[in-house]
XYZ file of C-alpha atoms in Angstrom:
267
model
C 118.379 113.732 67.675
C 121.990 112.599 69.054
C 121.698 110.764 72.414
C 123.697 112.157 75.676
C 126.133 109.366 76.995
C 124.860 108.618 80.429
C 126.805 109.263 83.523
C 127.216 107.266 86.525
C 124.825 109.674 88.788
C 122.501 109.682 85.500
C 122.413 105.400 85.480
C 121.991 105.653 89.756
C 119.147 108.541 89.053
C 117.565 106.095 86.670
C 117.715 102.763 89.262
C 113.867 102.052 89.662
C 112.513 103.727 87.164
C 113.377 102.008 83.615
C 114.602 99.298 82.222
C 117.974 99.738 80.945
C 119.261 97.774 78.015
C 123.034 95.806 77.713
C 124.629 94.012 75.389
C 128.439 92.353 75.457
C 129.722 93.381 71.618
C 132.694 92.088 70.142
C 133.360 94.157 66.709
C 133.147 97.769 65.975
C 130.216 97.184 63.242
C 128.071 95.409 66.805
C 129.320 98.807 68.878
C 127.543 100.760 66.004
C 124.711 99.023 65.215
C 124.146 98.675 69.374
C 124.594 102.510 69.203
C 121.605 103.327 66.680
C 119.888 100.754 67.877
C 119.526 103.124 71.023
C 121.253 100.430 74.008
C 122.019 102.152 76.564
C 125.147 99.903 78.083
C 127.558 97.542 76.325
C 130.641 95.360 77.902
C 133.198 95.028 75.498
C 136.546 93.356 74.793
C 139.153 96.038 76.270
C 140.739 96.367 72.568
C 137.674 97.847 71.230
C 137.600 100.409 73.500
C 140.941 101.347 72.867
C 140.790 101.352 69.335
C 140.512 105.440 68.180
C 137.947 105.252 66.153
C 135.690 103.595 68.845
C 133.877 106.842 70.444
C 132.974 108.017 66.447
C 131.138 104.563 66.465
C 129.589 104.384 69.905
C 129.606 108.277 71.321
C 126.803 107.757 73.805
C 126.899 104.151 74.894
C 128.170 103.449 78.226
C 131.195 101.698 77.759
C 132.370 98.743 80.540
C 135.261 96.834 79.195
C 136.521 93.736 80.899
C 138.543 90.445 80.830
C 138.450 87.386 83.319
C 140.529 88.542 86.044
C 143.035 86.118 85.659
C 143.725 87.315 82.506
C 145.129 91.097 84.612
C 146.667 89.524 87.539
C 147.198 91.759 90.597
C 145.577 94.456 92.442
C 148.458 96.905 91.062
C 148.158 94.825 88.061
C 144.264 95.881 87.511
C 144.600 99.737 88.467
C 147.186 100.024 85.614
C 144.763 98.053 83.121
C 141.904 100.057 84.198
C 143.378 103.467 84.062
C 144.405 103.068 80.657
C 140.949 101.745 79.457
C 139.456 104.845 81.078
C 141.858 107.385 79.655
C 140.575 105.720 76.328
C 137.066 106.334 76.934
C 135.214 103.296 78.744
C 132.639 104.707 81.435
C 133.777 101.729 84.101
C 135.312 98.592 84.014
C 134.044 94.884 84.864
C 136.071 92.746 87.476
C 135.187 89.561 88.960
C 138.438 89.503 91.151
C 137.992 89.657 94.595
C 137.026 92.694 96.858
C 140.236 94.161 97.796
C 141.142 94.222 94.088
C 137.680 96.250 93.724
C 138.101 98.180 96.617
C 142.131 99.022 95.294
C 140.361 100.577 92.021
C 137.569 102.221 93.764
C 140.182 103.874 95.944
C 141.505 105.526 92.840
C 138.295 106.844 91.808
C 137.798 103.957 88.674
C 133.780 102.951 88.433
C 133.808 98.875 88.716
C 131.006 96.843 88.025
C 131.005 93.457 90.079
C 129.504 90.061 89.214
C 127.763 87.785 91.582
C 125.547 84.765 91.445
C 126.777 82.294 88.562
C 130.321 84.167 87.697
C 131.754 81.939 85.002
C 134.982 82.516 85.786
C 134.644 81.286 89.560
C 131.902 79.040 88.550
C 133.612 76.306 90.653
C 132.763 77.877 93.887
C 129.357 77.351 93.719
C 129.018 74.082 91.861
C 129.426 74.868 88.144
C 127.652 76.033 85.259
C 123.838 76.555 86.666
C 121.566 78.816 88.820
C 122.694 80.531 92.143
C 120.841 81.177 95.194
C 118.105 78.495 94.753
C 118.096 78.353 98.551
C 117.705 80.485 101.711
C 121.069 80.102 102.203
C 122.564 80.524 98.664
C 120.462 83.323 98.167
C 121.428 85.107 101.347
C 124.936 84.668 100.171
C 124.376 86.351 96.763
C 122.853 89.169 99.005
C 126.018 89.456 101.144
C 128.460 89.690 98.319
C 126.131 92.633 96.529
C 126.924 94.444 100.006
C 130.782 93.329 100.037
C 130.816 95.113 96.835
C 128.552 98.301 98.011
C 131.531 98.411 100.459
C 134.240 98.428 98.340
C 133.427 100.858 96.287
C 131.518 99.379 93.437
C 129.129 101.333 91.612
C 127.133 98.155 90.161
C 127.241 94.264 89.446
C 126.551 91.997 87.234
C 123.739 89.302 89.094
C 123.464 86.094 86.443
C 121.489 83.066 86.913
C 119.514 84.347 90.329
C 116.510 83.325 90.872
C 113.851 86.311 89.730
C 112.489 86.490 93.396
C 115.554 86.876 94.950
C 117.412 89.193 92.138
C 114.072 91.657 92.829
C 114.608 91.304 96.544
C 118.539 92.246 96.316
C 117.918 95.122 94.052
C 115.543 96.627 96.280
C 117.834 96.641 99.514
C 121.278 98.244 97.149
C 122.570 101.218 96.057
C 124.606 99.146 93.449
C 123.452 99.384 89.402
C 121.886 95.955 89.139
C 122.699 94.060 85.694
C 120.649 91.547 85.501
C 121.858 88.064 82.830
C 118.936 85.696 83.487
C 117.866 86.986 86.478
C 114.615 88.790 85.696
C 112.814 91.957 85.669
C 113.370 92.831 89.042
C 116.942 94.958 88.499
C 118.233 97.680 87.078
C 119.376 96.736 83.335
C 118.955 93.197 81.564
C 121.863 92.128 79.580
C 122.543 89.759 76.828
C 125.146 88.875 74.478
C 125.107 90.360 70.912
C 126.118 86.883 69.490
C 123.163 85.110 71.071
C 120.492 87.769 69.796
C 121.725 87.594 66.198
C 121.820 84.222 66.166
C 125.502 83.493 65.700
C 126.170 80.671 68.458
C 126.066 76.906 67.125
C 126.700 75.389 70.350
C 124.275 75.277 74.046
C 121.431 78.332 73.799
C 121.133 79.805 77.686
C 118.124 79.470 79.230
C 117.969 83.280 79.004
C 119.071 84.053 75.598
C 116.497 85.027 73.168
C 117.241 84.677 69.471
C 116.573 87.518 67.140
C 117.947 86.729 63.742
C 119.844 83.567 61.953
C 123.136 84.948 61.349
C 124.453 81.115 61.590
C 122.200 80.538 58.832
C 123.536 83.692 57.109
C 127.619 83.313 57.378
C 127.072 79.460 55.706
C 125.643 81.030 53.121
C 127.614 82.958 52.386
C 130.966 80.738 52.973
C 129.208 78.254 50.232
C 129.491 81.799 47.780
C 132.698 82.175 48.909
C 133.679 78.507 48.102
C 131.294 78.627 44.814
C 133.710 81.938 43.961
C 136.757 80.320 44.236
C 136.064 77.386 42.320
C 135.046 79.386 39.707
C 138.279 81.102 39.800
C 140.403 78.234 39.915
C 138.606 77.218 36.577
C 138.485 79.833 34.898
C 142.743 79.735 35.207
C 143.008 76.475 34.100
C 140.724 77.101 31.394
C 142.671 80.243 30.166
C 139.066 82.279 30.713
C 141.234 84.517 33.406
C 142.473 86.894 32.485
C 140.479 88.327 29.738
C 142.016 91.604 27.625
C 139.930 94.068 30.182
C 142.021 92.553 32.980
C 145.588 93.266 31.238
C 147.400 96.342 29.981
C 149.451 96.373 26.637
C 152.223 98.064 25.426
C 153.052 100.115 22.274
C 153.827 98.039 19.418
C 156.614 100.420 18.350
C 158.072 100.335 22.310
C 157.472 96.517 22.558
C 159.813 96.191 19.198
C 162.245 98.399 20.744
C 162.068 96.772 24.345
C 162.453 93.199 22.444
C 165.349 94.494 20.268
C 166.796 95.764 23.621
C 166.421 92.963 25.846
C 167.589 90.554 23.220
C 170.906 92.463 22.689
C 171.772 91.961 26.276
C 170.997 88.221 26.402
């Protein structure tokens, strides 16, 4: 039975009531397998979503492409970038410029999806790469930017790295979608990365990643076949093994005598 891509009033009916599932995907084949795996969201690199032959992979995931916003530039600069992506097909886009820049889009009737808590691309503001709102304070100012957003316009945000009490608390007291990265049980949607579940980073594992398969494991594999392949290839040239007869065509004897008769007449 084919799934019905959700809407934005279907995702706000659902706040409260489910769990929704999110995943960032990089390649079509992740859109697809996210798709039948029944996800319900997925954040994706903007050329995905552009590419034609996305919405045959991925009809009825909710689409939210996005890029660090220093990567769009302006206000003016964003609108344009967002209402191509959703002339393509995305549902809403991510931004984690400030609010005016939210509150521009919003204007003009495009869904954006905030970030607040650890936002890796601001991570600087609130003392690098760890948890947010770890104190009364701290949390109070996660809480305040949730409602900066609710009055720009945004329909949801992304809340990463938040302490479980305090993401619960915050979710409770907003009308926003909450997507919650390491920050518990307590919102609206819990979100990781496809790389992480399938097992394809090397490097630091966050605390709120959970591994599902090796594909690390997998991809050396099959690199040593790959290598294995082309040494085989290599010697089976310098051995004379490649080409056999099935890899070659021949020609007529009685054209090949009158191609050699021909071509050494004109030398």
């Amino acid at each position: 039975m084919s799934r019905k891509r959700p809407t934005i009033a279907d995702l706000r009916a659902m706040k409260g009531k489910r769990q929704l599932t999110m995943l960032r995907v990089l390649t079509m084949d992740e859109a697809e397998a996210a798709e039948r795996a029944g996800v319900d969201i997925v954040s994706v690199p903007p050329e995905l979503v552009l590419n034609p032959q996305y919405r045959d992979a991925a009809p009825s995931l909710f689409t939210m492409p996005g890029e660090n916003f220093f990567e769009i530039g302006t206000a003016d600069d964003f609108v344009r970038w967002a209402f191509r992506l959703y002339k393509a097909g995305a549902d809403a886009v991510y931004c984690s410029a400030g609010y005016a820049t939210i509150k521009r889009m919003a204007d003009d009737a495009i869904p954006v999806i905030g970030h607040v808590g650890l936002i890796p691309s601001r991570a600087t503001w609130t003392g690098g790469f760890k948890a947010v709102g770890k104190t009364a304070d701290t949390a109070m100012q996660v809480f305040e930017a949730v409602k900066q957003l609710e009055a720009a316009g945004a329909i949801g945000a992304e809340i990463e790295v938040v302490p479980v009490e305090v993401a619960k608390a915050i979710s409770e007291r907003t009308s926003l979608i909450m997507l919650s990265m390491g920050a518990g049980t307590g919102c609206d949607a819990q979100y990781l990365f496809a790389e992480d579940i399938l097992g394809q980073n090397r490097g630091h594992m966050p605390r709120h990643s959970k591994v599902y398969r090796n594909f690390a494991a997998e991809y050396d594999r099959l690199q040593a076949e790959r290598i294995a392949a082309f040494s085989e290839y290599v010697a089976d040239v310098n051995s004379m093994a490649y080409p056999e007869d099935r890899h070659i065509v021949h020609i007529d004897p009685k054209e090949l005598s009158l191609f050699m008769k021909r071509v050494d007449g004109a030398t």
